[in-house]
Short mmCIF file of C-alpha atoms in Angstrom, two decimals:
data_model
loop_
_atom_site.label_atom_id
_atom_site.label_comp_id
_atom_site.label_asym_id
_atom_site.label_seq_id
_atom_site.Cartn_x
_atom_site.Cartn_y
_atom_site.Cartn_z
CA MET Z 73 0.10 -0.16 -0.05
CA MET Z 74 2.55 1.92 1.44
CA ARG Z 75 5.04 1.67 -2.00
CA PHE Z 76 1.99 3.67 -3.91
CA VAL Z 77 0.38 6.08 -1.44
CA LEU Z 78 4.32 7.64 -1.26
CA PRO Z 79 4.92 8.54 -5.37
CA CYS Z 80 1.23 9.27 -5.66
CA GLY Z 81 1.69 12.07 -2.41
CA ILE Z 82 4.98 13.33 -4.28
CA PHE Z 83 3.26 13.61 -7.67
CA LEU Z 84 0.39 15.04 -6.18
CA ALA Z 85 2.33 17.60 -4.40
CA LEU Z 86 4.51 18.60 -7.51
CA VAL Z 87 1.40 19.00 -9.49
CA ALA Z 88 0.00 21.14 -6.78
CA LEU Z 89 3.82 23.43 -7.27
CA LEU Z 90 3.72 23.71 -10.49
CA GLY Z 91 -0.17 24.33 -11.12
CA ALA Z 92 0.61 26.89 -8.46
CA GLY Z 93 3.27 28.35 -10.63
CA LEU Z 94 1.46 28.39 -13.48
CA THR Z 95 -1.11 31.25 -11.98
CA LEU Z 96 1.63 33.60 -11.24
CA ASN Z 97 2.25 36.36 -14.06
CA PRO Z 98 6.39 36.19 -15.34
CA ARG Z 99 5.49 39.57 -16.46
CA GLU Z 100 4.85 40.83 -12.80
CA VAL Z 101 8.84 41.21 -12.31
CA PRO Z 102 8.88 42.84 -9.27
CA SER Z 103 10.12 46.46 -9.36
CA PRO Z 104 13.82 46.86 -7.88
CA LEU Z 105 12.78 50.90 -7.68
CA VAL Z 106 10.07 50.86 -5.54
CA GLY Z 107 11.54 52.42 -2.32
CA LYS Z 108 13.91 54.39 -3.88
CA PRO Z 109 13.91 57.37 -5.20
CA ALA Z 110 12.30 58.44 -8.32
CA PRO Z 111 15.03 59.24 -11.36
CA SER Z 112 15.19 63.17 -11.40
CA PHE Z 113 14.50 64.05 -15.24
CA SER Z 114 13.50 67.57 -17.32
CA LEU Z 115 11.48 66.48 -20.44
CA PRO Z 116 9.46 68.98 -23.11
CA GLN Z 117 5.97 69.34 -21.97
CA LEU Z 118 3.64 67.11 -24.52
CA ARG Z 119 1.19 70.45 -25.04
CA ALA Z 120 3.40 73.13 -25.12
CA PRO Z 121 7.12 71.76 -26.14
CA ASP Z 122 9.09 75.10 -25.12
CA LYS Z 123 8.50 74.29 -21.82
CA THR Z 124 9.60 71.83 -19.76
CA PHE Z 125 8.90 69.39 -16.40
CA SER Z 126 10.72 68.01 -14.18
CA ALA Z 127 10.02 65.69 -11.56
CA GLN Z 128 11.47 67.71 -8.68
CA GLU Z 129 8.88 70.09 -9.34
CA MET Z 130 6.57 67.71 -7.85
CA SER Z 131 8.63 67.78 -4.37
CA GLY Z 132 6.74 67.76 -1.17
CA LYS Z 133 3.19 66.19 -2.55
CA VAL Z 134 1.74 62.94 -3.28
CA TRP Z 135 1.35 61.88 -7.20
CA ILE Z 136 0.66 59.62 -9.75
CA LEU Z 137 3.22 59.11 -12.85
CA ASN Z 138 1.28 57.44 -15.24
CA VAL Z 139 3.92 56.02 -18.40
CA TRP Z 140 1.56 55.90 -21.75
CA ALA Z 141 1.68 55.57 -25.63
CA SER Z 142 -0.88 56.71 -28.37
CA TRP Z 143 0.55 53.15 -30.50
CA CYS Z 144 -0.22 51.20 -26.91
CA PRO Z 145 -3.98 49.40 -27.03
CA PRO Z 146 -3.85 48.25 -23.09
CA CYS Z 147 -3.19 52.33 -22.70
CA LEU Z 148 -6.34 52.89 -23.90
CA VAL Z 149 -7.87 50.11 -21.97
CA GLU Z 150 -6.97 51.69 -19.19
CA HIS Z 151 -7.67 55.53 -20.32
CA PRO Z 152 -11.04 55.39 -18.22
CA VAL Z 153 -9.59 54.23 -15.39
CA ILE Z 154 -6.75 57.05 -14.87
CA THR Z 155 -9.10 59.47 -16.23
CA GLU Z 156 -11.80 58.28 -13.07
CA LEU Z 157 -9.08 58.56 -10.77
CA ALA Z 158 -7.65 62.10 -11.95
CA ARG Z 159 -11.58 62.88 -12.05
CA ILE Z 160 -11.59 61.87 -7.93
CA GLY Z 161 -8.34 64.59 -8.01
CA ILE Z 162 -6.60 62.43 -5.00
CA ALA Z 163 -3.33 63.49 -6.44
CA PRO Z 164 -1.88 65.05 -9.39
CA VAL Z 165 -2.10 62.47 -11.94
CA ILE Z 166 1.23 62.96 -14.44
CA GLY Z 167 1.64 61.89 -17.81
CA LEU Z 168 5.23 60.43 -19.60
CA ASN Z 169 4.72 60.26 -23.03
CA TYR Z 170 7.09 56.95 -24.13
CA LYS Z 171 8.42 56.36 -27.35
CA ASP Z 172 5.69 58.38 -29.24
CA ARG Z 173 5.06 61.42 -31.79
CA PRO Z 174 3.89 64.50 -30.51
CA GLU Z 175 1.52 64.66 -33.21
CA ASP Z 176 0.06 61.11 -32.30
CA ALA Z 177 -0.28 61.42 -28.74
CA ILE Z 178 -2.51 64.84 -28.69
CA ALA Z 179 -4.25 63.78 -31.52
CA TRP Z 180 -5.09 60.59 -29.20
CA LEU Z 181 -5.50 62.74 -25.89
CA GLN Z 182 -7.99 64.98 -28.26
CA ARG Z 183 -10.40 61.82 -28.95
CA ASN Z 184 -10.27 60.03 -25.64
CA GLY Z 185 -9.96 63.23 -23.17
CA ASP Z 186 -6.94 63.77 -21.28
CA PRO Z 187 -7.15 63.23 -18.09
CA PHE Z 188 -3.09 64.35 -16.86
CA GLN Z 189 -2.27 67.96 -15.06
CA LEU Z 190 0.00 67.50 -17.98
CA SER Z 191 2.31 64.97 -20.77
CA ALA Z 192 5.81 64.70 -20.75
CA SER Z 193 6.96 63.92 -23.91
CA ASP Z 194 9.65 61.57 -24.13
CA ILE Z 195 10.22 60.41 -27.26
CA ALA Z 196 13.82 58.72 -27.49
CA GLY Z 197 12.30 56.44 -24.09
CA ARG Z 198 15.27 57.49 -22.03
CA ILE Z 199 13.89 58.49 -18.73
CA ALA Z 200 11.20 55.56 -19.31
CA ILE Z 201 14.49 53.16 -19.19
CA ASP Z 202 15.46 55.18 -15.76
CA TYR Z 203 12.65 54.59 -14.68
CA GLY Z 204 12.80 50.05 -15.72
CA VAL Z 205 10.09 50.51 -18.21
CA TYR Z 206 9.35 47.55 -20.25
CA GLY Z 207 5.60 47.40 -20.87
CA VAL Z 208 3.31 50.48 -21.60
CA PRO Z 209 1.29 51.30 -19.67
CA GLU Z 210 3.22 51.70 -16.41
CA THR Z 211 2.06 53.49 -13.15
CA TYR Z 212 4.04 54.59 -10.37
CA VAL Z 213 3.17 56.04 -6.77
CA ILE Z 214 5.41 58.84 -6.20
CA ASP Z 215 5.67 60.19 -2.37
CA LYS Z 216 6.25 63.69 -0.84
CA ARG Z 217 10.25 63.05 -0.64
CA GLY Z 218 10.11 62.13 -4.55
CA ILE Z 219 10.37 58.12 -2.73
CA ILE Z 220 8.59 56.03 -5.26
CA ARG Z 221 6.17 53.74 -3.52
CA TYR Z 222 4.01 51.55 -5.97
CA LYS Z 223 4.48 50.20 -9.01
CA ARG Z 224 2.29 48.61 -11.89
CA ILE Z 225 3.10 46.99 -15.08
CA GLY Z 226 -0.15 46.49 -17.50
CA PRO Z 227 -2.77 48.44 -16.97
CA LEU Z 228 -4.39 49.99 -13.69
CA THR Z 229 -7.78 48.28 -13.29
CA PRO Z 230 -11.07 49.66 -11.22
CA GLN Z 231 -10.41 47.04 -8.62
CA ILE Z 232 -6.57 47.58 -8.57
CA VAL Z 233 -7.11 51.61 -8.23
CA LYS Z 234 -9.87 51.24 -5.02
CA ASP Z 235 -7.98 48.60 -3.34
CA LYS Z 236 -4.20 49.43 -3.72
CA VAL Z 237 -3.55 53.01 -5.06
CA LEU Z 238 -6.00 55.06 -3.51
CA PRO Z 239 -5.20 53.57 0.59
CA LEU Z 240 -2.06 54.27 -0.64
CA VAL Z 241 -2.35 57.89 -1.96
CA GLU Z 242 -4.44 58.37 1.32
CA GLN Z 243 -1.90 57.09 3.72
CA LEU Z 244 1.36 59.04 2.03
CA SER Z 245 -1.33 61.97 2.08
CA ARG Z 246 -1.36 62.21 5.78
CA GLY Z 247 2.25 61.34 6.18
CA MET L 501 11.75 44.96 -64.86
CA LEU L 502 10.15 45.88 -61.95
CA LEU L 503 10.35 43.23 -59.82
CA ILE L 504 13.84 44.31 -59.64
CA VAL L 505 13.21 47.59 -58.98
CA ALA L 506 11.39 46.67 -56.79
CA LEU L 507 13.78 44.32 -54.83
CA ALA L 508 16.31 47.13 -54.96
CA VAL L 509 13.85 49.54 -53.39
CA ALA L 510 13.06 46.68 -50.54
CA GLN L 511 16.81 45.78 -50.31
CA SER L 512 17.57 49.79 -49.57
CA ALA L 513 14.28 49.79 -47.08
CA TRP L 514 16.09 46.44 -45.35
CA ALA L 515 19.44 48.33 -45.85
CA LYS L 516 17.91 51.17 -43.62
CA GLU L 517 16.06 48.70 -40.98
CA ALA L 518 19.63 47.99 -39.80
CA ALA L 519 20.49 48.91 -36.14
CA PRO L 520 22.91 51.22 -35.43
CA ALA L 521 26.31 49.44 -35.16
CA ALA L 522 28.99 51.10 -34.13
CA GLU L 523 32.10 51.28 -36.38
CA ASP L 524 33.89 49.74 -34.35
CA PRO L 525 33.66 45.31 -34.70
CA VAL L 526 35.37 45.14 -31.30
CA LEU L 527 33.26 47.52 -29.49
CA GLU L 528 29.90 45.44 -31.56
CA ARG L 529 31.14 42.41 -29.71
CA ARG L 530 31.31 42.95 -26.05
CA VAL L 531 27.76 44.66 -26.67
CA MET L 532 26.84 41.36 -28.04
CA GLU L 533 28.75 39.38 -25.53
CA LEU L 534 26.80 41.90 -22.45
CA SER L 535 23.83 41.84 -24.38
CA ALA L 536 23.35 38.02 -25.00
CA GLU L 537 23.26 37.43 -20.80
CA LEU L 538 20.38 39.43 -20.05
CA ARG L 539 16.79 39.48 -20.36
CA CYS L 540 15.00 41.40 -22.35
CA LEU L 541 12.02 42.08 -20.40
CA VAL L 542 9.51 42.10 -23.18
CA CYS L 543 10.09 38.40 -24.33
CA GLN L 544 10.88 37.32 -21.66
CA ASN L 545 12.68 34.31 -23.08
CA GLN L 546 15.13 36.18 -26.06
CA SER L 547 18.42 37.82 -23.85
CA LEU L 548 18.89 41.41 -25.24
CA ALA L 549 20.94 40.39 -27.98
CA ASP L 550 18.11 38.08 -29.89
CA SER L 551 15.50 40.57 -29.25
CA ASN L 552 14.16 42.97 -31.89
CA ALA L 553 11.85 44.03 -29.75
CA PRO L 554 12.24 48.24 -29.74
CA LEU L 555 13.48 48.59 -26.10
CA ALA L 556 15.40 45.48 -26.43
CA VAL L 557 17.06 47.86 -29.28
CA ASP L 558 17.14 50.30 -27.21
CA LEU L 559 19.09 49.07 -24.49
CA ARG L 560 21.21 47.60 -26.62
CA ASN L 561 21.88 51.33 -28.08
CA GLN L 562 22.17 52.22 -24.27
CA ILE L 563 24.99 49.58 -23.45
CA ARG L 564 26.89 50.62 -26.31
CA GLU L 565 26.99 54.34 -25.63
CA GLN L 566 27.73 53.47 -22.26
CA MET L 567 30.91 51.32 -23.32
CA GLN L 568 32.19 53.83 -25.47
CA GLN L 569 31.71 55.89 -22.00
CA GLY L 570 34.30 53.83 -20.78
CA MET L 571 31.64 52.05 -18.57
CA SER L 572 32.95 48.17 -17.48
CA GLU L 573 30.91 45.36 -18.05
CA ARG L 574 30.41 45.44 -14.32
CA ASP L 575 28.80 48.68 -14.23
CA ILE L 576 26.79 48.28 -17.33
CA ILE L 577 25.43 45.36 -15.14
CA ASP L 578 24.73 46.91 -12.08
CA PHE L 579 22.98 50.36 -14.03
CA MET L 580 20.66 47.17 -15.45
CA VAL L 581 19.87 45.69 -12.34
CA ALA L 582 18.86 48.93 -10.57
CA ARG L 583 16.35 49.56 -13.38
CA TYR L 584 15.40 45.59 -13.47
CA GLY L 585 16.24 43.92 -11.18
CA ASP L 586 17.69 40.93 -11.19
CA PHE L 587 15.43 39.31 -13.17
CA VAL L 588 17.37 40.98 -16.23
CA LEU L 589 20.32 38.79 -15.17
CA PHE L 590 20.30 35.03 -16.86
CA ARG L 591 22.63 34.10 -14.15
CA PRO L 592 21.08 34.94 -11.46
CA PRO L 593 23.13 36.50 -8.56
CA PHE L 594 23.73 33.90 -5.61
CA LYS L 595 22.38 35.11 -2.21
CA LEU L 596 19.20 34.90 0.17
CA THR L 597 16.40 34.92 -2.17
CA THR L 598 17.78 32.90 -4.40
CA LEU L 599 19.10 30.13 -2.31
CA LEU L 600 17.12 27.42 -3.13
CA LEU L 601 16.85 28.49 -6.99
CA TRP L 602 21.04 27.07 -7.02
CA LEU L 603 20.68 24.51 -4.06
CA GLY L 604 17.32 23.08 -5.00
CA PRO L 605 18.69 20.55 -7.96
CA LEU L 606 21.95 19.72 -5.29
CA LEU L 607 18.87 19.23 -2.35
CA ALA L 608 16.57 16.98 -5.14
CA LEU L 609 19.91 14.83 -5.99
CA VAL L 610 20.58 14.48 -2.52
CA ALA L 611 16.85 13.16 -1.22
CA GLY L 612 17.27 11.23 -4.41
CA LEU L 613 20.17 9.63 -3.11
CA ALA L 614 18.90 8.94 1.09
CA ALA L 615 16.25 7.68 -0.88
CA LEU L 616 17.71 4.96 -2.99
CA PHE L 617 20.02 4.22 -0.31
CA TYR L 618 17.11 3.88 2.34
CA ARG L 619 15.49 1.41 -0.08
CA LEU L 620 18.73 -0.35 -1.05
CA SER L 621 19.72 -1.08 2.50
CA ARG L 622 15.81 -2.68 3.56
CA ARG L 623 16.01 -4.69 0.73
CA ARG L 624 19.16 -6.35 1.60
CA ALA L 625 18.03 -6.60 5.29
CA ALA L 626 14.95 -8.59 4.17
CA ALA L 627 17.00 -10.47 1.45
CA GLU L 628 19.31 -11.55 4.47
CA VAL L 629 16.83 -14.12 6.53
CA GLU L 630 18.12 -15.49 9.78
CA LEU L 631 17.58 -19.34 9.53
CA SER L 632 16.99 -21.63 12.35
CA GLU L 633 19.03 -24.47 13.35
CA SER L 634 16.54 -27.32 12.51
CA GLU L 635 16.15 -24.75 8.66
CA ARG L 636 19.90 -24.46 8.26
CA ALA L 637 19.81 -28.82 8.58
CA ARG L 638 16.81 -29.10 6.57
CA ALA L 639 18.42 -26.90 3.69
CA ALA L 640 22.08 -28.60 3.61
CA GLU L 641 19.57 -31.85 3.20
CA LEU L 642 18.31 -30.33 0.30
CA LEU L 643 21.61 -29.42 -1.40
CA ARG L 644 22.97 -32.42 -0.93
CA ALA L 645 20.03 -34.09 -2.29
CA THR L 646 20.00 -31.88 -5.26
CA ASP L 647 24.15 -32.81 -5.84
CA GLU L 648 23.66 -36.51 -5.85
CA ALA L 649 21.04 -36.12 -8.46
CA ASP L 650 23.10 -34.20 -10.65
CA ARG L 651 25.76 -36.86 -10.02
CA ARG L 652 23.63 -39.67 -11.29
#
């Protein structure tokens, strides 16, 4: 009897282990940037290219940085969620327009609405490399001292906004 | 004729597509060697050297520039790990969180060998049956009987 129970048990344990592995998303790589200072940058603003935006301007505020592009279908899926997040007005939402043509990006905002306080143009994608971006859209919550406190790879969902982003921003704003 | 023109145009279009390679073949080889060690995060089972995802191309250009600025392989790997985590390394570092990853196969081997030796020793113990005095006498009797049968 024992000679069947043991191999079957080992087999089932292996199935459970590998099965659990299958439910994990390999795209969700834990970011080493959470808890680190947000890389500083200074970029032209999308709608006013003669003006720049720099991350330092936001010091003293809790803010949200959303990396988006007009060529990115999931960004369109995420767009209503960002719009709602901006409408709640809990923290300024800044866009980082990633490897996009400014005219395409502006047309996209005109078509779908512009939830961002402003968007910065990262045409070469260099700043995004500093932020470890590899799958647009990505969203960062940055605290008053300029530390990245949360990073989401892929589109935000209403659930994530409710369960993670809003409580975190509230907590950071109090502190 | 049109086909030839079309092909020529296509070819020149291809030529433009080529990534901006460095003039210096030695540098280019260093770029490719290092990027073969780094994972492309967009297409995760490809290396930066193999992948043509836009991010991989950007990162190869970044590596090339950093090498031109005189950064060492070590510096560039640190740069990548600071942004994308240990996950970018195809050869992950040996540290507390990767202990099981590195030692897991060894543990499995040790466990397997232990199980094997345990079973073998049990089987040997089962095979070595102690005979009582009368059983030994009977066995000797049987052996003698077969011996005589063989001789005949």
